[in-house]
Amino acid sequence: LLMPLCVSLFRLKDLEVAKLGDSDVRVKMLAAPINPADINMIQGTYAILSPLPTVGGNEGVGEVLEVGRHVAALKPGDWVIPAVTGLGTWRTQGVFPEETLLKVPSDIPVLCAATLSVNPCTAYRMLADFETLVPGDSIIQNAANSGVGQAVIQIAKASGIKTINVVRDRPDLPKLVERLLALGADHVITEEMLRKPEMKDIFKSIPKPRLALNCVGGKSTTEMLRHLQPKGTMVTYGGMAKQPVMVPVSAFIFRDVRLRGFWMTQWKKEHAQDQESLTSMMEALCQLIRRGLLTAPACTEVPLQDYKAALEAAMKPFTSSKQILLL
């Protein structure tokens, strides 16, 4: 029911571009993805809701066309991505205050830049901020084929960290397993396998994970938690099953596991005065992209006028390809 309703809320309209203020930047948008959070905002189930009518899209990349006379850090030709949530990136052009934009290098592929500010940043922070991981350590994650999941696999691989990647069983499972292994996954298993005795075989070659990344909730989480080391941490950053996180009491008492949450928007808010942490993360990610160690997630490029088809595809189950609007 939500799917047709969601799509019917959108119109493609021609609007006047706002006048350029002294601290504003006029941007020609190049490409913008459709993320689960964008869909949740449309459905009214996200923590941030824009006053209506509004332009959809929280992520994307654009080229600076013109800057106001007080703008110092940006110039025409620069590439920019949103520094804040709710910018409204599903448009061909926009005028934005300078502080809502972040300059990115224009020598990285456009799809990498368009998908840089949410998923890779989320993956980077979760790997860095909760447990001190060293080469040889392992992590476990569900929804491993999601945009964040794919970034986690590649960033972990570049740091020498082993990954156990959990995906839902599906018709094209062998193809998906092959794709994740090609990205650098060490193990790819289905949710059903989490319960099986064969899991012990995995831990013959790698240590039990100190960190679990949860984007699903429900049974998947409980099963994943069984394999976490004592005093390990599980970080929840999504809830695709729309079910609560269930934790056996024994996991708390006898293994002292920690449960944490992560939301990139909140991290950006908390670090708004700490530009250094944001720029050093972006530099590290762009460096990985340049070295071919971090690629854009599997993408389907869709012209803006076909936005309805793109929205519908983004809401289908088992999609392993991110819809990217070409603007």
PDB file of C-alpha atoms in Angstrom, residues 2-151:
ATOM      1  CA  LEU A   2       2.767   2.436   0.919  1.00  0.00           C
ATOM      2  CA  MET A   3       4.535   1.991  -2.404  1.00  0.00           C
ATOM      3  CA  PRO A   4       1.994   3.547  -4.828  1.00  0.00           C
ATOM      4  CA  LEU A   5       1.095   6.140  -2.175  1.00  0.00           C
ATOM      5  CA  CYS A   6       4.741   7.102  -1.803  1.00  0.00           C
ATOM      6  CA  VAL A   7       5.301   7.509  -5.528  1.00  0.00           C
ATOM      7  CA  SER A   8       2.045   9.437  -6.009  1.00  0.00           C
ATOM      8  CA  LEU A   9       3.218  12.101  -3.532  1.00  0.00           C
ATOM      9  CA  PHE A  10       5.840  13.259  -6.045  1.00  0.00           C
ATOM     10  CA  ARG A  11       5.540  15.678  -8.957  1.00  0.00           C
ATOM     11  CA  LEU A  12       8.181  16.863 -11.397  1.00  0.00           C
ATOM     12  CA  LYS A  13       7.831  20.664 -11.458  1.00  0.00           C
ATOM     13  CA  ASP A  14       9.626  23.614 -13.039  1.00  0.00           C
ATOM     14  CA  LEU A  15      10.446  26.206 -10.388  1.00  0.00           C
ATOM     15  CA  GLU A  16      12.285  29.529 -10.433  1.00  0.00           C
ATOM     16  CA  VAL A  17      15.812  29.186  -9.030  1.00  0.00           C
ATOM     17  CA  ALA A  18      16.178  31.428  -5.964  1.00  0.00           C
ATOM     18  CA  LYS A  19      18.196  34.644  -6.182  1.00  0.00           C
ATOM     19  CA  LEU A  20      21.861  34.277  -5.221  1.00  0.00           C
ATOM     20  CA  GLY A  21      22.587  35.863  -1.820  1.00  0.00           C
ATOM     21  CA  ASP A  22      26.034  37.091  -0.732  1.00  0.00           C
ATOM     22  CA  SER A  23      26.796  33.823   1.141  1.00  0.00           C
ATOM     23  CA  ASP A  24      25.010  31.528  -1.311  1.00  0.00           C
ATOM     24  CA  VAL A  25      26.200  29.104  -3.952  1.00  0.00           C
ATOM     25  CA  ARG A  26      24.358  28.192  -7.153  1.00  0.00           C
ATOM     26  CA  VAL A  27      24.797  24.503  -7.904  1.00  0.00           C
ATOM     27  CA  LYS A  28      24.024  22.392 -10.953  1.00  0.00           C
ATOM     28  CA  MET A  29      23.172  18.953  -9.539  1.00  0.00           C
ATOM     29  CA  LEU A  30      24.851  16.059 -11.396  1.00  0.00           C
ATOM     30  CA  ALA A  31      23.558  12.895  -9.688  1.00  0.00           C
ATOM     31  CA  ALA A  32      21.585  11.985  -6.559  1.00  0.00           C
ATOM     32  CA  PRO A  33      20.724   8.562  -5.102  1.00  0.00           C
ATOM     33  CA  ILE A  34      17.473   7.311  -3.576  1.00  0.00           C
ATOM     34  CA  ASN A  35      18.301   6.008  -0.082  1.00  0.00           C
ATOM     35  CA  PRO A  36      16.076   4.166   2.435  1.00  0.00           C
ATOM     36  CA  ALA A  37      16.111   7.303   4.643  1.00  0.00           C
ATOM     37  CA  ASP A  38      14.656   9.331   1.737  1.00  0.00           C
ATOM     38  CA  ILE A  39      11.795   6.828   1.476  1.00  0.00           C
ATOM     39  CA  ASN A  40      11.264   6.932   5.267  1.00  0.00           C
ATOM     40  CA  MET A  41      11.062  10.734   5.137  1.00  0.00           C
ATOM     41  CA  ILE A  42       8.368  10.484   2.452  1.00  0.00           C
ATOM     42  CA  GLN A  43       6.472   7.910   4.556  1.00  0.00           C
ATOM     43  CA  GLY A  44       6.727  10.165   7.601  1.00  0.00           C
ATOM     44  CA  THR A  45       8.617   7.565   9.668  1.00  0.00           C
ATOM     45  CA  TYR A  46      11.995   9.339   9.821  1.00  0.00           C
ATOM     46  CA  ALA A  47      13.323  11.445  12.705  1.00  0.00           C
ATOM     47  CA  ILE A  48      13.577  14.479  10.407  1.00  0.00           C
ATOM     48  CA  LEU A  49      10.537  15.586   8.434  1.00  0.00           C
ATOM     49  CA  SER A  50      10.682  18.545   6.034  1.00  0.00           C
ATOM     50  CA  PRO A  51       7.799  21.019   5.944  1.00  0.00           C
ATOM     51  CA  LEU A  52       5.775  20.419   2.763  1.00  0.00           C
ATOM     52  CA  PRO A  53       5.953  21.058  -0.138  1.00  0.00           C
ATOM     53  CA  THR A  54       9.616  20.086  -0.301  1.00  0.00           C
ATOM     54  CA  VAL A  55      12.277  18.746  -2.643  1.00  0.00           C
ATOM     55  CA  GLY A  56      13.253  15.124  -1.902  1.00  0.00           C
ATOM     56  CA  GLY A  57      16.757  13.721  -1.573  1.00  0.00           C
ATOM     57  CA  ASN A  58      19.435  14.032   1.122  1.00  0.00           C
ATOM     58  CA  GLU A  59      22.500  13.072  -0.865  1.00  0.00           C
ATOM     59  CA  GLY A  60      24.124  13.777  -4.205  1.00  0.00           C
ATOM     60  CA  VAL A  61      26.861  15.696  -5.989  1.00  0.00           C
ATOM     61  CA  GLY A  62      26.706  18.959  -7.894  1.00  0.00           C
ATOM     62  CA  GLU A  63      28.957  21.417  -9.700  1.00  0.00           C
ATOM     63  CA  VAL A  64      29.251  25.027  -8.522  1.00  0.00           C
ATOM     64  CA  LEU A  65      28.016  27.444 -11.199  1.00  0.00           C
ATOM     65  CA  GLU A  66      28.194  30.750  -9.329  1.00  0.00           C
ATOM     66  CA  VAL A  67      29.056  32.020  -5.835  1.00  0.00           C
ATOM     67  CA  GLY A  68      27.927  35.025  -3.789  1.00  0.00           C
ATOM     68  CA  ARG A  69      30.476  37.779  -3.095  1.00  0.00           C
ATOM     69  CA  HIS A  70      31.156  36.642   0.491  1.00  0.00           C
ATOM     70  CA  VAL A  71      31.846  33.019  -0.478  1.00  0.00           C
ATOM     71  CA  ALA A  72      35.559  32.263  -0.060  1.00  0.00           C
ATOM     72  CA  ALA A  73      35.956  28.474   0.050  1.00  0.00           C
ATOM     73  CA  LEU A  74      34.146  27.583  -3.194  1.00  0.00           C
ATOM     74  CA  LYS A  75      34.469  28.675  -6.817  1.00  0.00           C
ATOM     75  CA  PRO A  76      32.716  27.832 -10.111  1.00  0.00           C
ATOM     76  CA  GLY A  77      33.701  24.351 -11.329  1.00  0.00           C
ATOM     77  CA  ASP A  78      34.128  22.898  -7.812  1.00  0.00           C
ATOM     78  CA  TRP A  79      32.214  19.740  -6.913  1.00  0.00           C
ATOM     79  CA  VAL A  80      30.088  19.833  -3.749  1.00  0.00           C
ATOM     80  CA  ILE A  81      28.015  17.405  -1.677  1.00  0.00           C
ATOM     81  CA  PRO A  82      25.518  18.202   1.125  1.00  0.00           C
ATOM     82  CA  ALA A  83      27.050  18.875   4.542  1.00  0.00           C
ATOM     83  CA  VAL A  84      23.582  18.675   6.161  1.00  0.00           C
ATOM     84  CA  THR A  85      20.473  16.475   5.950  1.00  0.00           C
ATOM     85  CA  GLY A  86      17.338  17.644   4.134  1.00  0.00           C
ATOM     86  CA  LEU A  87      18.980  19.743   1.413  1.00  0.00           C
ATOM     87  CA  GLY A  88      16.686  18.415  -1.322  1.00  0.00           C
ATOM     88  CA  THR A  89      19.024  17.007  -3.963  1.00  0.00           C
ATOM     89  CA  TRP A  90      16.478  15.630  -6.460  1.00  0.00           C
ATOM     90  CA  ARG A  91      16.608  18.739  -8.650  1.00  0.00           C
ATOM     91  CA  THR A  92      18.604  20.030 -11.584  1.00  0.00           C
ATOM     92  CA  GLN A  93      19.718  23.280  -9.915  1.00  0.00           C
ATOM     93  CA  GLY A  94      19.580  24.926  -6.524  1.00  0.00           C
ATOM     94  CA  VAL A  95      20.841  27.873  -4.497  1.00  0.00           C
ATOM     95  CA  PHE A  96      22.224  26.825  -1.114  1.00  0.00           C
ATOM     96  CA  PRO A  97      23.977  28.629   1.771  1.00  0.00           C
ATOM     97  CA  GLU A  98      27.738  27.995   1.619  1.00  0.00           C
ATOM     98  CA  GLU A  99      27.836  26.256   5.039  1.00  0.00           C
ATOM     99  CA  THR A 100      25.390  23.551   3.871  1.00  0.00           C
ATOM    100  CA  LEU A 101      27.876  22.342   1.237  1.00  0.00           C
ATOM    101  CA  LEU A 102      31.134  20.437   1.387  1.00  0.00           C
ATOM    102  CA  LYS A 103      33.746  20.569  -1.365  1.00  0.00           C
ATOM    103  CA  VAL A 104      34.864  17.193  -2.742  1.00  0.00           C
ATOM    104  CA  PRO A 105      37.588  16.432  -5.298  1.00  0.00           C
ATOM    105  CA  SER A 106      36.349  16.284  -8.877  1.00  0.00           C
ATOM    106  CA  ASP A 107      38.878  13.582  -9.828  1.00  0.00           C
ATOM    107  CA  ILE A 108      36.754  10.774  -8.357  1.00  0.00           C
ATOM    108  CA  PRO A 109      33.961   9.042 -10.331  1.00  0.00           C
ATOM    109  CA  VAL A 110      30.664  10.957 -10.245  1.00  0.00           C
ATOM    110  CA  LEU A 111      28.756   7.972  -8.785  1.00  0.00           C
ATOM    111  CA  CYS A 112      31.289   7.696  -5.942  1.00  0.00           C
ATOM    112  CA  ALA A 113      30.868  11.402  -5.163  1.00  0.00           C
ATOM    113  CA  ALA A 114      27.050  11.167  -5.379  1.00  0.00           C
ATOM    114  CA  THR A 115      26.973   8.336  -2.819  1.00  0.00           C
ATOM    115  CA  LEU A 116      29.781   9.584  -0.553  1.00  0.00           C
ATOM    116  CA  SER A 117      28.110  11.550   2.233  1.00  0.00           C
ATOM    117  CA  VAL A 118      25.836   8.892   3.784  1.00  0.00           C
ATOM    118  CA  ASN A 119      26.796   5.216   3.372  1.00  0.00           C
ATOM    119  CA  PRO A 120      30.637   5.298   3.250  1.00  0.00           C
ATOM    120  CA  CYS A 121      30.707   7.859   6.100  1.00  0.00           C
ATOM    121  CA  THR A 122      28.375   5.661   8.197  1.00  0.00           C
ATOM    122  CA  ALA A 123      30.569   2.614   7.503  1.00  0.00           C
ATOM    123  CA  TYR A 124      33.773   4.552   8.277  1.00  0.00           C
ATOM    124  CA  ARG A 125      32.494   5.935  11.596  1.00  0.00           C
ATOM    125  CA  MET A 126      31.071   2.629  12.832  1.00  0.00           C
ATOM    126  CA  LEU A 127      34.360   0.852  12.110  1.00  0.00           C
ATOM    127  CA  ALA A 128      36.359   3.616  13.819  1.00  0.00           C
ATOM    128  CA  ASP A 129      34.306   4.866  16.767  1.00  0.00           C
ATOM    129  CA  PHE A 130      33.050   1.886  18.801  1.00  0.00           C
ATOM    130  CA  GLU A 131      35.848  -0.680  19.059  1.00  0.00           C
ATOM    131  CA  THR A 132      39.599  -0.300  18.540  1.00  0.00           C
ATOM    132  CA  LEU A 133      40.067  -2.744  15.683  1.00  0.00           C
ATOM    133  CA  VAL A 134      43.481  -3.891  14.489  1.00  0.00           C
ATOM    134  CA  PRO A 135      44.472  -5.932  11.412  1.00  0.00           C
ATOM    135  CA  GLY A 136      43.383  -9.545  11.893  1.00  0.00           C
ATOM    136  CA  ASP A 137      40.309  -8.634  13.988  1.00  0.00           C
ATOM    137  CA  SER A 138      36.887  -9.499  12.608  1.00  0.00           C
ATOM    138  CA  ILE A 139      33.448  -7.883  12.445  1.00  0.00           C
ATOM    139  CA  ILE A 140      30.026  -9.311  11.589  1.00  0.00           C
ATOM    140  CA  GLN A 141      27.240  -7.406   9.800  1.00  0.00           C
ATOM    141  CA  ASN A 142      23.763  -8.079   8.440  1.00  0.00           C
ATOM    142  CA  ALA A 143      22.253  -6.455   5.311  1.00  0.00           C
ATOM    143  CA  ALA A 144      25.781  -6.853   3.930  1.00  0.00           C
ATOM    144  CA  ASN A 145      24.608  -6.109   0.387  1.00  0.00           C
ATOM    145  CA  SER A 146      23.244  -2.664   1.373  1.00  0.00           C
ATOM    146  CA  GLY A 147      25.141   0.502   0.457  1.00  0.00           C
ATOM    147  CA  VAL A 148      26.623   0.691   3.972  1.00  0.00           C
ATOM    148  CA  GLY A 149      27.364  -3.056   3.933  1.00  0.00           C
ATOM    149  CA  GLN A 150      29.326  -2.807   0.691  1.00  0.00           C
ATOM    150  CA  ALA A 151      31.321   0.151   2.059  1.00  0.00           C
TER     151      ALA A 151
END
